[in-house]
Tab-separated table of C-alpha atoms and ligand atoms in Angstrom:
chain	number	residue	atom	x	y	z
A	1	MET	CA	218.732	159.827	36.417
A	2	LYS	CA	218.136	157.051	38.966
A	3	LYS	CA	216.541	154.948	36.185
A	4	THR	CA	219.608	155.422	33.949
A	5	ILE	CA	221.920	154.262	36.741
A	6	ILE	CA	219.835	151.105	37.339
A	7	ILE	CA	219.748	150.252	33.594
A	8	SER	CA	223.524	150.801	33.343
A	9	LEU	CA	224.074	148.562	36.371
A	10	ILE	CA	221.981	145.738	34.864
A	11	PHE	CA	223.835	146.120	31.557
A	12	PHE	CA	227.188	145.939	33.339
A	13	LEU	CA	226.161	142.794	35.301
A	14	CYS	CA	224.966	141.067	32.100
A	15	LEU	CA	228.216	141.923	30.348
A	16	ASN	CA	230.246	140.634	33.277
A	17	THR	CA	228.283	137.314	33.446
A	18	PHE	CA	228.673	136.813	29.701
A	19	GLY	CA	232.400	137.439	30.048
A	20	GLN	CA	232.698	134.808	32.764
A	21	GLU	CA	230.757	132.280	30.688
A	22	LYS	CA	233.020	132.959	27.743
A	23	LYS	CA	236.048	132.441	29.965
A	24	GLN	CA	234.638	129.124	31.193
A	25	ASN	CA	233.913	128.003	27.644
A	26	ASN	CA	237.556	128.634	26.796
A	27	PHE	CA	238.740	126.532	29.705
A	28	ALA	CA	241.480	124.169	28.566
A	29	ASP	CA	241.213	120.831	30.372
A	30	TRP	CA	244.644	119.370	31.134
A	31	GLU	CA	243.309	117.190	33.963
A	32	ILE	CA	241.252	114.649	32.012
A	33	LYS	CA	243.453	112.247	30.101
A	34	PRO	CA	241.335	109.995	27.866
A	35	ALA	CA	242.754	106.483	27.847
A	36	LEU	CA	244.440	105.332	24.688
A	37	VAL	CA	242.288	102.674	23.032
A	38	VAL	CA	243.276	100.788	19.927
A	39	ALA	CA	240.410	100.465	17.486
A	40	ALA	CA	240.194	97.359	15.330
A	41	LYS	CA	239.203	96.760	11.742
A	42	ASN	CA	236.069	94.983	10.555
A	43	SER	CA	233.990	95.693	13.667
A	44	LYS	CA	236.353	93.636	15.779
A	45	ALA	CA	236.512	94.603	19.419
A	46	PRO	CA	238.670	97.557	20.459
A	47	SER	CA	241.350	96.915	23.072
A	48	ASP	CA	239.258	97.781	26.146
A	49	ALA	CA	236.121	95.802	25.261
A	50	ILE	CA	234.762	92.743	27.042
A	51	ILE	CA	234.191	89.973	24.500
A	52	LEU	CA	230.807	88.408	25.113
A	53	PHE	CA	230.979	85.793	22.376
A	54	SER	CA	234.033	84.281	20.770
A	55	GLY	CA	233.124	80.718	19.953
A	56	HIS	CA	231.535	79.680	23.218
A	57	LEU	CA	228.712	80.856	25.440
A	58	SER	CA	230.475	80.456	28.776
A	59	GLN	CA	229.615	84.033	29.774
A	60	TRP	CA	225.894	83.396	29.313
A	61	GLU	CA	223.163	81.261	30.830
A	62	HIS	CA	219.435	80.809	30.319
A	63	ILE	CA	217.418	83.247	32.412
A	64	ASP	CA	216.427	80.446	34.784
A	65	GLY	CA	220.156	79.832	35.454
A	66	SER	CA	220.372	76.644	33.382
A	67	LYS	CA	223.186	75.837	30.942
A	68	ILE	CA	222.687	77.151	27.404
A	69	GLU	CA	220.962	74.765	25.018
A	70	TRP	CA	221.577	76.842	21.877
A	71	PRO	CA	223.935	75.437	19.229
A	72	ALA	CA	227.192	77.395	18.977
A	73	SER	CA	230.112	77.130	16.597
A	74	LYS	CA	233.401	78.985	16.553
A	75	LYS	CA	231.875	81.939	14.743
A	76	ARG	CA	228.177	82.110	15.655
A	77	PHE	CA	225.344	80.766	17.763
A	78	LYS	CA	221.709	80.230	17.008
A	79	ILE	CA	218.546	80.563	19.039
A	80	LEU	CA	216.781	77.287	19.565
A	81	PRO	CA	213.122	78.323	19.295
A	82	GLU	CA	210.892	77.332	22.197
A	83	THR	CA	213.790	77.633	24.654
A	84	LYS	CA	214.209	80.406	27.187
A	85	SER	CA	216.069	83.673	26.576
A	86	ILE	CA	219.693	83.954	27.688
A	87	HIS	CA	221.480	86.600	29.733
A	88	THR	CA	225.046	87.437	30.670
A	89	LYS	CA	226.442	86.270	33.981
A	90	LYS	CA	228.088	89.686	34.340
A	91	SER	CA	226.073	92.867	34.916
A	92	PHE	CA	226.330	96.185	33.068
A	93	GLY	CA	225.130	99.770	33.441
A	94	ASP	CA	226.144	102.547	31.022
A	95	CYS	CA	227.754	100.812	28.061
A	96	GLN	CA	228.537	100.615	24.354
A	97	LEU	CA	227.545	97.369	22.669
A	98	HIS	CA	228.409	95.885	19.294
A	99	VAL	CA	226.365	92.904	18.156
A	100	GLU	CA	225.846	91.183	14.804
A	101	TRP	CA	222.703	89.209	13.971
A	102	ARG	CA	220.942	87.614	11.061
A	103	VAL	CA	217.378	86.471	10.654
A	104	PRO	CA	216.603	83.111	8.976
A	105	LYS	CA	216.479	83.120	5.194
A	106	ASN	CA	213.383	81.100	4.522
A	107	GLU	CA	211.481	81.273	7.738
A	108	ASP	CA	207.796	80.577	7.398
A	109	HIS	CA	206.307	79.098	10.484
A	110	GLY	CA	202.959	80.773	10.014
A	111	LYS	CA	203.233	82.867	13.126
A	112	LYS	CA	202.218	86.339	12.093
A	113	MET	CA	204.389	89.183	13.367
A	114	ASN	CA	207.099	86.811	14.557
A	115	TYR	CA	209.569	86.769	11.671
A	116	GLY	CA	213.123	86.997	12.896
A	117	ASN	CA	211.835	88.191	16.241
A	118	SER	CA	214.468	88.466	18.928
A	119	GLY	CA	215.874	91.442	20.778
A	120	ILE	CA	218.699	92.864	22.835
A	121	TYR	CA	217.503	93.790	26.300
A	122	PHE	CA	219.728	96.088	28.349
A	123	MET	CA	219.340	95.505	32.079
A	124	GLU	CA	216.905	92.762	31.028
A	125	GLN	CA	214.142	95.314	30.440
A	126	TYR	CA	215.049	97.939	27.813
A	127	GLU	CA	214.792	96.340	24.369
A	128	VAL	CA	216.289	97.187	20.994
A	129	GLN	CA	214.203	95.045	18.655
A	130	VAL	CA	215.658	92.439	16.289
A	131	TYR	CA	213.286	91.552	13.445
A	132	ASP	CA	213.022	90.775	9.735
A	133	SER	CA	211.953	94.204	8.511
A	134	TYR	CA	213.306	93.748	4.980
A	135	ASN	CA	210.284	91.862	3.739
A	136	ASN	CA	207.307	94.156	3.351
A	137	HIS	CA	204.785	91.374	3.619
A	138	ARG	CA	206.075	90.632	7.088
A	139	LYS	CA	204.801	93.876	8.476
A	140	ILE	CA	204.679	94.875	12.076
A	141	TYR	CA	203.869	98.247	13.669
A	142	SER	CA	206.829	100.594	13.146
A	143	ASN	CA	207.713	100.838	16.828
A	144	GLY	CA	208.057	97.045	16.800
A	145	GLN	CA	210.184	96.667	13.652
A	146	ALA	CA	213.945	96.097	13.589
A	147	GLY	CA	215.820	98.875	15.355
A	148	SER	CA	212.820	100.116	17.286
A	149	ILE	CA	212.997	100.739	20.996
A	150	TYR	CA	210.119	98.380	21.485
A	151	LYS	CA	206.735	100.135	21.609
A	152	GLN	CA	208.405	103.474	22.346
A	153	TYR	CA	210.412	104.659	19.310
A	154	SER	CA	210.320	103.645	15.642
A	155	PRO	CA	213.724	103.673	13.907
A	156	LEU	CA	214.516	106.863	11.942
A	157	VAL	CA	215.097	104.750	8.807
A	158	ASN	CA	214.912	101.072	7.838
A	159	VAL	CA	218.420	99.733	7.159
A	160	CYS	CA	217.510	96.028	7.080
A	161	LYS	CA	219.298	93.704	4.689
A	162	LYS	CA	217.804	90.616	3.076
A	163	PRO	CA	217.186	87.719	5.473
A	164	GLY	CA	220.280	85.526	5.624
A	165	LYS	CA	222.676	88.523	5.556
A	166	TRP	CA	224.532	89.634	8.666
A	167	GLU	CA	223.466	92.951	10.228
A	168	SER	CA	225.080	94.987	12.988
A	169	TYR	CA	223.942	97.167	15.844
A	170	ASP	CA	226.203	99.607	17.640
A	171	ILE	CA	224.329	100.795	20.682
A	172	VAL	CA	225.079	103.377	23.356
A	173	PHE	CA	222.983	102.838	26.443
A	174	THR	CA	222.668	105.198	29.388
A	175	ALA	CA	221.215	103.455	32.410
A	176	PRO	CA	218.484	105.174	34.431
A	177	GLN	CA	219.344	106.456	37.880
A	178	PHE	CA	217.140	106.349	40.948
A	179	LYS	CA	216.951	108.361	44.141
A	180	ASP	CA	217.126	106.723	47.564
A	181	ASP	CA	213.332	106.904	47.898
A	182	GLY	CA	212.965	104.854	44.702
A	183	THR	CA	211.810	107.664	42.429
A	184	LEU	CA	213.494	108.363	39.110
A	185	LYS	CA	216.518	110.667	39.124
A	186	SER	CA	217.323	110.412	35.396
A	187	PRO	CA	215.833	108.228	32.627
A	188	ALA	CA	217.478	105.701	30.305
A	189	TYR	CA	218.681	106.748	26.838
A	190	PHE	CA	219.503	104.872	23.641
A	191	THR	CA	221.567	105.836	20.624
A	192	VAL	CA	221.592	103.124	17.956
A	193	PHE	CA	223.449	102.616	14.676
A	194	HIS	CA	222.110	99.875	12.396
A	195	ASN	CA	224.658	98.719	9.808
A	196	GLY	CA	226.511	101.967	10.545
A	197	VAL	CA	223.481	104.240	10.046
A	198	LEU	CA	222.009	106.284	12.897
A	199	ILE	CA	218.480	105.042	13.638
A	200	GLN	CA	217.922	106.179	17.248
A	201	ASN	CA	219.370	109.508	18.336
A	202	HIS	CA	219.671	109.737	22.117
A	203	VAL	CA	216.021	108.852	22.716
A	204	GLU	CA	214.677	109.083	26.253
A	205	LEU	CA	212.854	106.005	27.488
A	206	THR	CA	209.538	106.371	29.256
A	207	GLY	CA	210.264	103.225	31.285
A	208	PRO	CA	210.943	99.537	30.607
A	209	THR	CA	209.885	98.367	27.128
A	210	THR	CA	206.843	96.106	27.187
A	211	HIS	CA	203.796	95.584	24.978
A	212	LEU	CA	202.413	98.770	26.554
A	213	LYS	CA	203.526	102.130	25.203
A	214	TYR	CA	203.974	103.793	28.576
A	215	THR	CA	205.424	101.993	31.528
A	216	GLU	CA	206.773	103.365	34.746
A	217	TYR	CA	210.304	102.990	35.971
A	218	LYS	CA	210.825	100.804	38.990
A	219	LYS	CA	214.034	101.136	40.965
A	220	HIS	CA	216.555	98.426	40.087
A	221	PRO	CA	220.297	97.828	40.643
A	222	GLU	CA	222.849	100.117	38.949
A	223	LYS	CA	224.114	97.187	36.890
A	224	MET	CA	222.146	94.266	35.496
A	225	PRO	CA	222.693	91.521	32.875
A	226	LEU	CA	222.319	91.951	29.129
A	227	LEU	CA	219.668	89.651	27.655
A	228	ILE	CA	219.114	88.113	24.212
A	229	GLN	CA	215.489	87.309	23.621
A	230	SER	CA	214.229	83.966	22.408
A	231	HIS	CA	210.933	84.686	20.685
A	232	GLY	CA	210.202	81.659	18.511
A	233	SER	CA	212.637	82.450	15.709
A	234	ALA	CA	216.038	80.882	14.952
A	235	VAL	CA	217.970	84.164	14.810
A	236	GLU	CA	221.766	83.863	14.782
A	237	TYR	CA	224.320	86.038	16.581
A	238	ARG	CA	228.071	86.620	16.364
A	239	ASN	CA	230.789	89.117	17.276
A	240	ILE	CA	229.363	90.556	20.487
A	241	TRP	CA	231.463	92.937	22.540
A	242	ILE	CA	230.711	95.534	25.157
A	243	ARG	CA	232.510	98.505	26.699
A	244	ASP	CA	231.687	99.709	30.184
A	245	LEU	CA	231.248	103.482	30.197
B	1	MG	MG1	211.728	91.167	20.271
């Protein structure tokens, strides 16, 4: 008899908890009012985006603080190989980035595994690789090809166009968070669309991207600059915009 009462009590508690959960799931949120944002056609920036390139590189500088040496026209700019990478003067944390890039058409400088090599580094240390992965003879390890999170995640598929054609990345980046004692509170995440196709689905980073597969997080500021890598190839960029999240 006592056993039956205990079982009934547990059953009742479970039922009650489930009911509460169901109620919470049905909660209608009238408090949050998502801001109205006007989307634009042709990958142009939506109304709340910060434009990072529109004909001049005034929002960027070389990583040593010097003025940009790269040639820029109204519509695009090009990496001058053998010069330093560039980064934004402004800092960012969680964000959505749109960037268009194209690798050189007839690049053949004899440097193996360096074709169209560049990269978008969030917080100057978490890289989404830019590379010529259309040409099979220009092979690189898969977690180093275009769209990889360098040395950590290969892209789900290869969406690369022929060299000389413009490509796009739409990237959602979640910045890592750190506790006061410097240890990791939550890791960084990437979701990446390459030419509109999902290639990285909320992947969790093991640390900064380097030539090593596993690196450890080191506490850094909540916001840091965005960096475009100069890696010996004359990759071009255009239409770069970012949304703070
Ligand atoms: Mg790179």
